[in-house]
PDB file of C-alpha atoms and ligand atoms in Angstrom:
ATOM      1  CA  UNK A   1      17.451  50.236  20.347  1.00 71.00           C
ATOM      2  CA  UNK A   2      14.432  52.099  19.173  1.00 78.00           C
ATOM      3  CA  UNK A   3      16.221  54.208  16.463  1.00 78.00           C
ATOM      4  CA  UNK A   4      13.922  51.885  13.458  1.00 85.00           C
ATOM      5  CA  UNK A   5      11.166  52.557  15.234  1.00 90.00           C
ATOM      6  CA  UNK A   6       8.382  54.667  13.577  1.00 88.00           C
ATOM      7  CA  UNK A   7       6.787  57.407  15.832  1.00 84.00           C
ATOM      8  CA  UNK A   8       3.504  55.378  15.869  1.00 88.00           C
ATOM      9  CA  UNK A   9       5.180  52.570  17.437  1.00 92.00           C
ATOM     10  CA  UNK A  10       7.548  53.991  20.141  1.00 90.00           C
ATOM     11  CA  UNK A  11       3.746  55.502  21.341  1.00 90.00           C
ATOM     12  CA  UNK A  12       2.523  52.196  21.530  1.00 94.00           C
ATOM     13  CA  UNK A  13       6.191  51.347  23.132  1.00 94.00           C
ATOM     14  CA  UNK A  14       5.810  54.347  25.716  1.00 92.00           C
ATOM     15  CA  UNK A  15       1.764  52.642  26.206  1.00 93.00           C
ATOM     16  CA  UNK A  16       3.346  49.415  27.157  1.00 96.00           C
ATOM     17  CA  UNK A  17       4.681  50.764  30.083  1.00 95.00           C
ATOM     18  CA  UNK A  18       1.786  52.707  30.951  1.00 94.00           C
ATOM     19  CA  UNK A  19      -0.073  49.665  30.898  1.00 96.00           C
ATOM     20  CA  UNK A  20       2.417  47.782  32.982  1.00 96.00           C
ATOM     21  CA  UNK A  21       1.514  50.203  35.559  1.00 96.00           C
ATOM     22  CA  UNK A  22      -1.499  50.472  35.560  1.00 95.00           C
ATOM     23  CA  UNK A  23      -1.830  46.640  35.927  1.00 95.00           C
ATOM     24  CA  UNK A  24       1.068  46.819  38.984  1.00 94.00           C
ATOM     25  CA  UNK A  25       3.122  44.460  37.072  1.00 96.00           C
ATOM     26  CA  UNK A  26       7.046  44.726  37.673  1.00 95.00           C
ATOM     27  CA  UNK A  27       7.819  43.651  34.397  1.00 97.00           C
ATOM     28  CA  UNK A  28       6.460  44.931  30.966  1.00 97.00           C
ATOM     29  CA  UNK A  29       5.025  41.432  29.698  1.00 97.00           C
ATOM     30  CA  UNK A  30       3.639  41.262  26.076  1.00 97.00           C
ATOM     31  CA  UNK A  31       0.224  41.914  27.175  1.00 96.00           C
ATOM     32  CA  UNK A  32       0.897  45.405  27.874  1.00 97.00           C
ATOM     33  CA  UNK A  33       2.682  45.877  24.823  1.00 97.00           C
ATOM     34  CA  UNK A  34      -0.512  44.706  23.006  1.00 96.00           C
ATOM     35  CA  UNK A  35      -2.173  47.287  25.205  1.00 96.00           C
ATOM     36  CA  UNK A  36      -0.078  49.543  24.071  1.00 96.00           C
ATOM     37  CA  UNK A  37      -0.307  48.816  20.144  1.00 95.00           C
ATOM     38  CA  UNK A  38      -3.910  47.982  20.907  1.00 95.00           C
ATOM     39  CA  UNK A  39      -4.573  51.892  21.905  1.00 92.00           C
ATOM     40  CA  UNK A  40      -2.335  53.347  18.962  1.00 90.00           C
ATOM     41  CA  UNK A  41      -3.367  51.037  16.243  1.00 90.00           C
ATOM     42  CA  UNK A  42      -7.011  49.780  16.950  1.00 90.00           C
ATOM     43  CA  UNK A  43      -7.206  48.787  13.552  1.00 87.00           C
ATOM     44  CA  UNK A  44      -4.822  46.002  13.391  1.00 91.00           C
ATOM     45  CA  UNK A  45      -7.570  44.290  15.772  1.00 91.00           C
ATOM     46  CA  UNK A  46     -10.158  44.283  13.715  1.00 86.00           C
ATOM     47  CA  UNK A  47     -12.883  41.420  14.115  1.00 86.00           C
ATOM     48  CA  UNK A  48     -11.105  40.586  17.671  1.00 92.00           C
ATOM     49  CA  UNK A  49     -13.532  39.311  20.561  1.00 93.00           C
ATOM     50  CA  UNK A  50     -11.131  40.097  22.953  1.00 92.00           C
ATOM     51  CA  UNK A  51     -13.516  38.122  25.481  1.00 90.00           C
ATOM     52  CA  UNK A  52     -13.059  34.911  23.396  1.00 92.00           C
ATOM     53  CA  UNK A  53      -9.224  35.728  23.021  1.00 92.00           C
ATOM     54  CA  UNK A  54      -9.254  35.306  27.290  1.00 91.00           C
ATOM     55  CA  UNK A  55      -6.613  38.300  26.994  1.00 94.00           C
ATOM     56  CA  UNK A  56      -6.907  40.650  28.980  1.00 94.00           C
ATOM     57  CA  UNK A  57      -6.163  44.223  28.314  1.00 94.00           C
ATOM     58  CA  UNK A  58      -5.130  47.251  30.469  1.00 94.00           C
ATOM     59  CA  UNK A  59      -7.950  49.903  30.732  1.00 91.00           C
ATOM     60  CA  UNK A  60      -5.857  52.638  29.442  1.00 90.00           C
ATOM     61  CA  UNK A  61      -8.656  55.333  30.500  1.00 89.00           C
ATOM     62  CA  UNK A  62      -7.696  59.152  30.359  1.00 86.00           C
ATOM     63  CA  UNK A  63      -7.869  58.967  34.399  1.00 88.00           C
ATOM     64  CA  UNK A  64      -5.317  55.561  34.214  1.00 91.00           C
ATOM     65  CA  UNK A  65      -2.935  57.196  32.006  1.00 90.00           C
ATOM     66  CA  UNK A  66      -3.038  60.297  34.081  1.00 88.00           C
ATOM     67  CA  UNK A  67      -2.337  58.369  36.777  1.00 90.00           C
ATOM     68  CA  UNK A  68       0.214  56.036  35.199  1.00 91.00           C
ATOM     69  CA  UNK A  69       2.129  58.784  33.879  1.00 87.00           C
ATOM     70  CA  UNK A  70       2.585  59.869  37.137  1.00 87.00           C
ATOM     71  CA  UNK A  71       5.003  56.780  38.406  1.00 87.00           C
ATOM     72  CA  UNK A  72       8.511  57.694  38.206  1.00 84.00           C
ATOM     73  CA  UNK A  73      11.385  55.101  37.024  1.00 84.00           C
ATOM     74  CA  UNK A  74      12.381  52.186  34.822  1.00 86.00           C
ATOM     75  CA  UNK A  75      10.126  48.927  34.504  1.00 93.00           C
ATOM     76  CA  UNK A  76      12.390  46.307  33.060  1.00 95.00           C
ATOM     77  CA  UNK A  77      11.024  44.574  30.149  1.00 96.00           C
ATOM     78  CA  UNK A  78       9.713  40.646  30.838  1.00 96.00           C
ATOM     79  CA  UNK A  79      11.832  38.106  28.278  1.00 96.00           C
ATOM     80  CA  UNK A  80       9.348  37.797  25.648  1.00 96.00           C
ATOM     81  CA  UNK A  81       9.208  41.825  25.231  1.00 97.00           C
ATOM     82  CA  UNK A  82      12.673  42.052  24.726  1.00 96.00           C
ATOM     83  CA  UNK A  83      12.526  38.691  22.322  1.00 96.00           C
ATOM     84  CA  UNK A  84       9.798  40.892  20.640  1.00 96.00           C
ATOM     85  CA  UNK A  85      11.077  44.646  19.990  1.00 95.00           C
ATOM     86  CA  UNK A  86      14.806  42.135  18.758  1.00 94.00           C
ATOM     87  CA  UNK A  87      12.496  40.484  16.476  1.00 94.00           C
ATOM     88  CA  UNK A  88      10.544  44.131  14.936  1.00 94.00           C
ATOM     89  CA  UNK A  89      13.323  45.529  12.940  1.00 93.00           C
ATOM     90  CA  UNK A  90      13.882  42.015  10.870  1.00 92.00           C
ATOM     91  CA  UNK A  91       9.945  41.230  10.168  1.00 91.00           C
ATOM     92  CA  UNK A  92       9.810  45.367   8.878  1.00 89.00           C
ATOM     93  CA  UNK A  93      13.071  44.452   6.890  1.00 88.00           C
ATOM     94  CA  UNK A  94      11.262  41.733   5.318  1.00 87.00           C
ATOM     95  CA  UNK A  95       8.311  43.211   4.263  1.00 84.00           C
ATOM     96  CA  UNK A  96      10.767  45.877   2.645  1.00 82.00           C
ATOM     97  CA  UNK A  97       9.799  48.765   5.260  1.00 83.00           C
ATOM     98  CA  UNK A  98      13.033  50.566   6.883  1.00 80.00           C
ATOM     99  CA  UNK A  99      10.988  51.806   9.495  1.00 85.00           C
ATOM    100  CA  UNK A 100       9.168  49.563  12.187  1.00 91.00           C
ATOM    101  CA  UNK A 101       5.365  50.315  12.139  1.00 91.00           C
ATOM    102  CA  UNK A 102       2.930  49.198  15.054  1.00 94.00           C
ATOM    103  CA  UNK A 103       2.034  46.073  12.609  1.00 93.00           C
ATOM    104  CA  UNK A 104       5.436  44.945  12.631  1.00 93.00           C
ATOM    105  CA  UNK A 105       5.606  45.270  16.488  1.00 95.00           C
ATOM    106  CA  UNK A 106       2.526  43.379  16.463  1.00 95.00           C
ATOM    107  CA  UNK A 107       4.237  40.829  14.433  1.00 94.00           C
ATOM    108  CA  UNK A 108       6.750  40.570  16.690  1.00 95.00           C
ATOM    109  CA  UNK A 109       4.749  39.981  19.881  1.00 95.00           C
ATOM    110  CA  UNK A 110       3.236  37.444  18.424  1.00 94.00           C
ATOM    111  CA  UNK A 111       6.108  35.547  17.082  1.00 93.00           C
ATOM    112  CA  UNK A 112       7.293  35.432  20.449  1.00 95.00           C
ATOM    113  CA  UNK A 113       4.470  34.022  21.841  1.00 95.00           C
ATOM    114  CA  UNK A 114       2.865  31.279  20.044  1.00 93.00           C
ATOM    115  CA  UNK A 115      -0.136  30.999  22.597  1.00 94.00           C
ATOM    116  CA  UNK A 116      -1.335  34.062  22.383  1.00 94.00           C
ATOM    117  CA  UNK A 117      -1.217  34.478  18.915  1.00 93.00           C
ATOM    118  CA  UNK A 118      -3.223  30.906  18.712  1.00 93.00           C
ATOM    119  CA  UNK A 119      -5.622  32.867  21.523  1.00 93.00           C
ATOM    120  CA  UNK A 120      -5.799  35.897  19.483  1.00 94.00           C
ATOM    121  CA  UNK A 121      -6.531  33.903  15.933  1.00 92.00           C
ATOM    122  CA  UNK A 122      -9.162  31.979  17.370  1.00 92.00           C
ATOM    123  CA  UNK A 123     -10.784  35.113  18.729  1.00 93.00           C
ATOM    124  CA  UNK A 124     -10.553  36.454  14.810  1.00 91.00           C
ATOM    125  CA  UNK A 125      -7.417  38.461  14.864  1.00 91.00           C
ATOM    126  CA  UNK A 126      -6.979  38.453  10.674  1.00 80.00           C
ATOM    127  CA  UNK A 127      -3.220  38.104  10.013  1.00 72.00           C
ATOM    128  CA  UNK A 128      -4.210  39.432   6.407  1.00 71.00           C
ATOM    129  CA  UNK A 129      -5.221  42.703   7.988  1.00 64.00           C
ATOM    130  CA  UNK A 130      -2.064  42.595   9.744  1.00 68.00           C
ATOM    131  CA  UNK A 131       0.394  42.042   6.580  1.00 68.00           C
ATOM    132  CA  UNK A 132      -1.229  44.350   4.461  1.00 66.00           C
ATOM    133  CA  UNK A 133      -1.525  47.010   7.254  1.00 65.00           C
ATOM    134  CA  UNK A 134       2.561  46.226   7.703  1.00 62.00           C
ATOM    135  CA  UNK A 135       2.837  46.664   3.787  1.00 60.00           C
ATOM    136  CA  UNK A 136       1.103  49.774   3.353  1.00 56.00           C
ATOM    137  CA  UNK A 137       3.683  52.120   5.392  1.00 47.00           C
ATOM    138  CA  UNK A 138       2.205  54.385   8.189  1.00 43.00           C
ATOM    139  CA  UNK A 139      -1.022  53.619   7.567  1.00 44.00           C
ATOM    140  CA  UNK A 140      -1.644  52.124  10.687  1.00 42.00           C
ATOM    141  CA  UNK A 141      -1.451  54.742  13.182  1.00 46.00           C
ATOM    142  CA  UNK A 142      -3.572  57.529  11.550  1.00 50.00           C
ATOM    143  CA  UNK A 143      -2.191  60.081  13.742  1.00 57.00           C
ATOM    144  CA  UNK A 144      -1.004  62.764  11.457  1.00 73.00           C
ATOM    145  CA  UNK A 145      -2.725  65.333  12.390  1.00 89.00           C
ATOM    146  CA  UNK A 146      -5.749  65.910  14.515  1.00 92.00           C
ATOM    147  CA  UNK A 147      -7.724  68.835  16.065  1.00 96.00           C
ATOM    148  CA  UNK A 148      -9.808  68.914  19.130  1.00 97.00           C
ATOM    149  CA  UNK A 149     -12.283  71.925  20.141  1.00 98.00           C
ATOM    150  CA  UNK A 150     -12.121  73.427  23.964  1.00 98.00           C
ATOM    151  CA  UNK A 151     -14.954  75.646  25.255  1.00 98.00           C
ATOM    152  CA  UNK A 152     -15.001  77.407  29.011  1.00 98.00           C
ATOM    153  CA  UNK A 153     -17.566  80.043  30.546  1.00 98.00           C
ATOM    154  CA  UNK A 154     -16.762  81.800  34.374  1.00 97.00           C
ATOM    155  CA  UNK A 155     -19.232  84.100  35.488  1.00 97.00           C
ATOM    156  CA  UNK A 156     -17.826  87.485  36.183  1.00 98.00           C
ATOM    157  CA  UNK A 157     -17.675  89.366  39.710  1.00 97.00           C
ATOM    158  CA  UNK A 158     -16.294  92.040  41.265  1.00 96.00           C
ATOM    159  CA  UNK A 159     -13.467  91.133  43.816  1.00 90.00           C
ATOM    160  CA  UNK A 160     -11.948  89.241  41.240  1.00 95.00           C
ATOM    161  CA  UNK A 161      -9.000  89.388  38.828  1.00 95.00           C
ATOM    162  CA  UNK A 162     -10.053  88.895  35.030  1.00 97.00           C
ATOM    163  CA  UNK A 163      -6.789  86.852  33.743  1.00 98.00           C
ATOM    164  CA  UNK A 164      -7.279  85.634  30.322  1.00 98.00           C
ATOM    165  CA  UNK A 165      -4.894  83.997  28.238  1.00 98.00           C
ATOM    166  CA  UNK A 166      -2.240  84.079  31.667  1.00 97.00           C
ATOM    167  CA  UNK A 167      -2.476  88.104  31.306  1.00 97.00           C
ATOM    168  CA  UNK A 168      -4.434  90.188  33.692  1.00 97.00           C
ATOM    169  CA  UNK A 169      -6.553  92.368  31.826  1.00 97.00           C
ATOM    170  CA  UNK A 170      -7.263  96.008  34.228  1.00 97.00           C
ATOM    171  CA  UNK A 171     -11.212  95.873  34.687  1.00 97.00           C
ATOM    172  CA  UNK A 172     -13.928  96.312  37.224  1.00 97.00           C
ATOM    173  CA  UNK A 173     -14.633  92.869  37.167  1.00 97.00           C
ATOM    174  CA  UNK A 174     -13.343  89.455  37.058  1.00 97.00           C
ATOM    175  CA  UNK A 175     -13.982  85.408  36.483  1.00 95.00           C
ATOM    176  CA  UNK A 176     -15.287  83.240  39.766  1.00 95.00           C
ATOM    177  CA  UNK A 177     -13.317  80.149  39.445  1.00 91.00           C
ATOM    178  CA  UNK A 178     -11.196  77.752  41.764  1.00 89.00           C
ATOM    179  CA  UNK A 179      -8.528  78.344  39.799  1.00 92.00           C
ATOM    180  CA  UNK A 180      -7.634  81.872  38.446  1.00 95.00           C
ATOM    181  CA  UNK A 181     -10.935  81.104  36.637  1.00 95.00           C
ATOM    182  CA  UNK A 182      -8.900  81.833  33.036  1.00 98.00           C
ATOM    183  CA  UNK A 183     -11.556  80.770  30.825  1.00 98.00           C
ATOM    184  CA  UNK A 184      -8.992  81.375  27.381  1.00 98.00           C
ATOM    185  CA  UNK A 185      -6.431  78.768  28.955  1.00 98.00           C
ATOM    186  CA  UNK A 186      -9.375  76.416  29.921  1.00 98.00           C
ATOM    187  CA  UNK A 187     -10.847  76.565  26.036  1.00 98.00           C
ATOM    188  CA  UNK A 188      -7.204  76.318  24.580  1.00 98.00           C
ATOM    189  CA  UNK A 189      -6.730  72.777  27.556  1.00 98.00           C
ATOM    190  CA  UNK A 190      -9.363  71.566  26.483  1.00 98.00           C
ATOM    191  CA  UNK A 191      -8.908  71.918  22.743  1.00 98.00           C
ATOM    192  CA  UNK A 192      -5.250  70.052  23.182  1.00 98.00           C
ATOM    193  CA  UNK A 193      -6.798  67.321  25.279  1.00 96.00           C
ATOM    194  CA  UNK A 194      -9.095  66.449  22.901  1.00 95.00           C
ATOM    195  CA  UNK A 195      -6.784  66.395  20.004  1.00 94.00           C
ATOM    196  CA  UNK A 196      -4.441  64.008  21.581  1.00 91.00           C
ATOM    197  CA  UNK A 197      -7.532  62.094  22.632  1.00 87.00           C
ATOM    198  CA  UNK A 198      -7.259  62.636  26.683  1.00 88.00           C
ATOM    199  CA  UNK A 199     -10.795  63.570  27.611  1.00 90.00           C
ATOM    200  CA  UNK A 200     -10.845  67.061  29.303  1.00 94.00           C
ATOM    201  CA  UNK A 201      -9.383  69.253  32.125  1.00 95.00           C
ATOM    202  CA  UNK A 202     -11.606  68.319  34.738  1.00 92.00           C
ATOM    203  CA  UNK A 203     -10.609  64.861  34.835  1.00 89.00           C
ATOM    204  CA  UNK A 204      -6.410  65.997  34.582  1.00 91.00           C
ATOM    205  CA  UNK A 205      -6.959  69.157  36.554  1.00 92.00           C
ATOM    206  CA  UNK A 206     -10.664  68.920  39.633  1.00 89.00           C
ATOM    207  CA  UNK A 207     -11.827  71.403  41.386  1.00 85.00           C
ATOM    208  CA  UNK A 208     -12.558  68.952  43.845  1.00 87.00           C
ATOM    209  CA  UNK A 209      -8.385  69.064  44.124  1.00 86.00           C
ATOM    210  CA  UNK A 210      -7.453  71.577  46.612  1.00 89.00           C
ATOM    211  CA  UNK A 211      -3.786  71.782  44.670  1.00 88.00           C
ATOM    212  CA  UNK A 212      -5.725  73.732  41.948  1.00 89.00           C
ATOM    213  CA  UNK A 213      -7.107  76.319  44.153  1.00 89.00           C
ATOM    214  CA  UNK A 214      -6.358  79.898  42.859  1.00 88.00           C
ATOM    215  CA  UNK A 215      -3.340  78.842  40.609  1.00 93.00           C
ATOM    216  CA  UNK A 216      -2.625  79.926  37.347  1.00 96.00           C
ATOM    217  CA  UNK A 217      -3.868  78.462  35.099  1.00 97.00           C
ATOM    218  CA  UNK A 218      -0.636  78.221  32.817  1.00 97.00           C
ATOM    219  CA  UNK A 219       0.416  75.692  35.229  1.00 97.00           C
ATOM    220  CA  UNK A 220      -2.277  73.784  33.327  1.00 97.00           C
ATOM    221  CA  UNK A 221      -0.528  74.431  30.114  1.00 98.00           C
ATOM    222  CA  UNK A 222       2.892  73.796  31.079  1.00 97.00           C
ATOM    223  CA  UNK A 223       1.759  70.280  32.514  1.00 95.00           C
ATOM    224  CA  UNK A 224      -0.464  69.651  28.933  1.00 96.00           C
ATOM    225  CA  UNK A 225       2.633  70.625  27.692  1.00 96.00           C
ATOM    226  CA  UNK A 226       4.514  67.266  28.877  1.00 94.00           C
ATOM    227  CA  UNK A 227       1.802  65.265  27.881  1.00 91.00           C
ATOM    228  CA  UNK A 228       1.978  66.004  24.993  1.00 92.00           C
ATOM    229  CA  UNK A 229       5.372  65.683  24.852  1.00 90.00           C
ATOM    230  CA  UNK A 230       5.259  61.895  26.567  1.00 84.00           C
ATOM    231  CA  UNK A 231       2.477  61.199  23.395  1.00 82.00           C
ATOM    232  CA  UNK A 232       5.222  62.329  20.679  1.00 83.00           C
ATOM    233  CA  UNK A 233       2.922  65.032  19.653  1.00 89.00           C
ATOM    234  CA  UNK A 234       3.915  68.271  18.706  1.00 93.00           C
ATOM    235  CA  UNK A 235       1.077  71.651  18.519  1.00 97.00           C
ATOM    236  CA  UNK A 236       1.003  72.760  15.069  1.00 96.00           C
ATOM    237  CA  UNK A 237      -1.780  75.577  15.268  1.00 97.00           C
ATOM    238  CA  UNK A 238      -4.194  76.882  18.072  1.00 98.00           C
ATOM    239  CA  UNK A 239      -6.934  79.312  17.229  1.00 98.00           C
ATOM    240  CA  UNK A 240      -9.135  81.041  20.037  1.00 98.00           C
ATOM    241  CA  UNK A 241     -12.267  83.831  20.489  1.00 98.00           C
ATOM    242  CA  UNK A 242     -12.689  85.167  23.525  1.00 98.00           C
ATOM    243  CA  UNK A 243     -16.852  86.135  23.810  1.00 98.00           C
ATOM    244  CA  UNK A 244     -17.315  89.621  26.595  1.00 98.00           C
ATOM    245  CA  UNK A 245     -18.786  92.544  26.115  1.00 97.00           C
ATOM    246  CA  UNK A 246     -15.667  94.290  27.745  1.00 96.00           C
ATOM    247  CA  UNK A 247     -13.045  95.720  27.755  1.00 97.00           C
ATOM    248  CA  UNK A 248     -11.218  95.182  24.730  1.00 96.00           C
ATOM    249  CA  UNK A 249      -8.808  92.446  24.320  1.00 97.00           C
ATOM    250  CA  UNK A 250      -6.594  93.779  21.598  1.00 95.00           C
ATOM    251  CA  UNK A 251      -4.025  95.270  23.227  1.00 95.00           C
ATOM    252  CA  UNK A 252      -3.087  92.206  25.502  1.00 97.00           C
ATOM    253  CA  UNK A 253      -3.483  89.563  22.734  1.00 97.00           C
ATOM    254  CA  UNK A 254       0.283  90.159  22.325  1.00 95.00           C
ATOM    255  CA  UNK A 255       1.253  89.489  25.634  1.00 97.00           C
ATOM    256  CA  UNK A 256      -1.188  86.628  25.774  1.00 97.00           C
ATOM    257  CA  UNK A 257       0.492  84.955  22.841  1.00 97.00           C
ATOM    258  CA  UNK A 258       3.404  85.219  24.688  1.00 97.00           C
ATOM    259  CA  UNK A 259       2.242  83.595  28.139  1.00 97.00           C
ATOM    260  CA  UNK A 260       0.492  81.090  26.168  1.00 98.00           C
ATOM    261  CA  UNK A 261       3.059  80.065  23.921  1.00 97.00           C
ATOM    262  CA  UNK A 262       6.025  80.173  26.385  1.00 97.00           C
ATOM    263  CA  UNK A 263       4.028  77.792  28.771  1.00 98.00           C
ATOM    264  CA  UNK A 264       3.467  75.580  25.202  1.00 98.00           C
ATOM    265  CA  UNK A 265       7.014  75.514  23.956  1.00 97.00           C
ATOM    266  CA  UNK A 266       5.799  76.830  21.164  1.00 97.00           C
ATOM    267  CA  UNK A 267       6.696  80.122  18.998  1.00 96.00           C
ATOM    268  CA  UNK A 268       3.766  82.396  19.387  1.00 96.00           C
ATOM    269  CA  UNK A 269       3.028  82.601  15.652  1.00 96.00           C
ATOM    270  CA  UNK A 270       1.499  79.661  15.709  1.00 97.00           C
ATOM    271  CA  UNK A 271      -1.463  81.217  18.388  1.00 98.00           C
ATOM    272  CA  UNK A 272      -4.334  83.531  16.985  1.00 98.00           C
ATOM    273  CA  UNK A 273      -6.248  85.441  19.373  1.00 98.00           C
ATOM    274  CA  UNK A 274      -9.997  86.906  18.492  1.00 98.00           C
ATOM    275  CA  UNK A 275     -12.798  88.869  20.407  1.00 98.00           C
ATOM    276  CA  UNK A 276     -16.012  89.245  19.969  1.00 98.00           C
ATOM    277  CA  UNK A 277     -18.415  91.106  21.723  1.00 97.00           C
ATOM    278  CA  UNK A 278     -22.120  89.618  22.549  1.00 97.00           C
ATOM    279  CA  UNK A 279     -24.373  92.769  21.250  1.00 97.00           C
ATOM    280  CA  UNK A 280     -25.482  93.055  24.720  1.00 96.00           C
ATOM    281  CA  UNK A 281     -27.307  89.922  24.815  1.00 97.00           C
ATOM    282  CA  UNK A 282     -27.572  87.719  27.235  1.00 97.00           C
ATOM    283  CA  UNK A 283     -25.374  87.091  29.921  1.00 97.00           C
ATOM    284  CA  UNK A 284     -22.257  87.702  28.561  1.00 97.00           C
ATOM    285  CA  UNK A 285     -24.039  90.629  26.760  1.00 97.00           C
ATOM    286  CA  UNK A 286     -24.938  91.919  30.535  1.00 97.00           C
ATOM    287  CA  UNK A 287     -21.175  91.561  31.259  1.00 97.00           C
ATOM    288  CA  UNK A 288     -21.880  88.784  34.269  1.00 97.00           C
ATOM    289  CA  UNK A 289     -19.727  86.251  31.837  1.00 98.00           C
ATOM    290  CA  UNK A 290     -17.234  85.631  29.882  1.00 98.00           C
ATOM    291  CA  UNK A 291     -16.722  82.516  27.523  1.00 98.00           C
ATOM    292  CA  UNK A 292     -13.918  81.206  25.150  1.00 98.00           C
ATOM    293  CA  UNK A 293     -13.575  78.652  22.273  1.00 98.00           C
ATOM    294  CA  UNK A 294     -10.502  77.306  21.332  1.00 98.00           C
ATOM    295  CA  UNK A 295      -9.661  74.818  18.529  1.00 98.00           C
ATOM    296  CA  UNK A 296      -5.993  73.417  18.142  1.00 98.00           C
ATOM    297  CA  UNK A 297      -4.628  70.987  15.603  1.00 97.00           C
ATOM    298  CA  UNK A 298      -1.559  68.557  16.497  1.00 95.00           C
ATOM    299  CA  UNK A 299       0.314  66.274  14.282  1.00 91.00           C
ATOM    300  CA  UNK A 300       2.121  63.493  15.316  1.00 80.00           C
TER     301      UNK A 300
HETATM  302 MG1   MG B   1     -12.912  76.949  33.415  1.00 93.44          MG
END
């Protein structure tokens, strides 16, 4: 049914039903298709007073889509959904698009309810935004590609295993953390959360959780990992620098790039690993830290 469907809009699609949930509806009505097109495309609304419009929209927060995604199983769509995604592939047809973009889908909804496109005009929804955002193709979703910057520090204690990048390193020392305290993974979750816009890893992954406690923290990867996979987006680079003093990395970036990029799904190419040292400054200079920063770029 989706084949026509641009990526953009089966996000918005895959939304909808995130937004069903999240309002405990049984159905997935039109509003939380809006919802849905409202978090992908935020553009098409332009000049909405969504107060005015009396329509209300679910809060698709990081935590409610973390805990949305959770739910298992179907929701049926409500009558005026399914009237809508029928209606997408002729309104893209007629604006001469093969594909069906988030503005067509918007289209759509609308034409299959004519009060709440009346609700959303009067609140200033401009259908001349909308046509010439359905005309000019893709440019709705300005997804392509995006990058997002992670950054961890554990302190460092004996009594403790130093695992960085999912590999423990042989040392004296290692990071304090609730979970195996990997500060590389933690810069390189946080990096991917932040590209695909879904805040950070304490709100997917608290200490306060006991389930964390002591776990590896390529759990935290692999589950990133489906995320991503739920948001259509796919990791196209991830660059890192581990900050100690010592020992030396080199030798285990291989085997990190491995861990990492088998709990990614990704070929291991696409990770770079640096070091750096802190010329004895500081605390990571003293050796009672270690830090990481981690930048990755997705495109989607
Ligand atoms: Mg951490």
């Amino acid at each position: 049914m989706f084949e026509a469907f641009d990526e953009a809009a089966r996000r918005a699609i895959f939304m909808a039903r995130l937004a069903a949930i999240t309002d405990q509806s049984k159905t997935i009505e039109l509003v939380h298709l809006l919802a849905g097109i409202h978090k992908e495309a935020p553009v098409l609304f332009r000049g909405v007073d969504w107060a005015k419009s009396k329509i209300r929209l679910a809060r698709l927060t990081p935590e409610n889509l973390h805990k949305a995604s959770q739910a298992q199983g179907d929701i049926p769509l409500g009558a005026k959904t399914k009237r809508a995604f029928a209606a997408a592939p002729a309104i893209a047809k007629k604006l001469q698009s093969s594909r069906v973009s988030n503005a067509h889908l918007l289209a759509a909804a609308l034409s299959a309810d004519a009060r709440m496109k009346k609700q959303l005009q009067k609140a200033g929804l401009a259908q001349e935004n909308l046509k010439k955002s359905a005309e000019s193709r893709g440019a709705e979703s300005g997804r392509a590609s995006r990058s997002g910057i992670g950054y961890d520090l554990h302190r460092l204690s004996e009594k403790r295993k130093l695992m960085i990048g999912g590999v423990e390193v042989p040392f004296e020392k290692g990071s304090v953390g609730h979970s195996d305290g990997d500060v590389l993974c933690h810069a390189v979750c946080d990096a991917l959360l932040g590209a695909a816009g879904m805040g950070d890893i304490g709100t997917h992954f608290p200490d306060s959780d006991q389930k964390w406690r002591g776990v590896s923290s390529l759990v935290f990867l692999r589950q990133i990992r489906q995320y991503l996979q739920r948001g259509n987006w796919k990791i196209r680079h991830i660059d890192a620098v581990v900050v100690l003093e010592r020992p030396k990395l080199g030798p285990h970036f291989p085997a990190m790039r491995e861990a990492i990029a088998k709990s990614l799904g990704i070929p291991a190419d696409r990770i770079n690993l640096k070091a750096k040292t802190h010329e004895g400054i500081g605390e990571i200079g003293r050796g009672e830290a270690i830090a990481a920063h981690a930048i990755a770029t997705l495109e989607g």
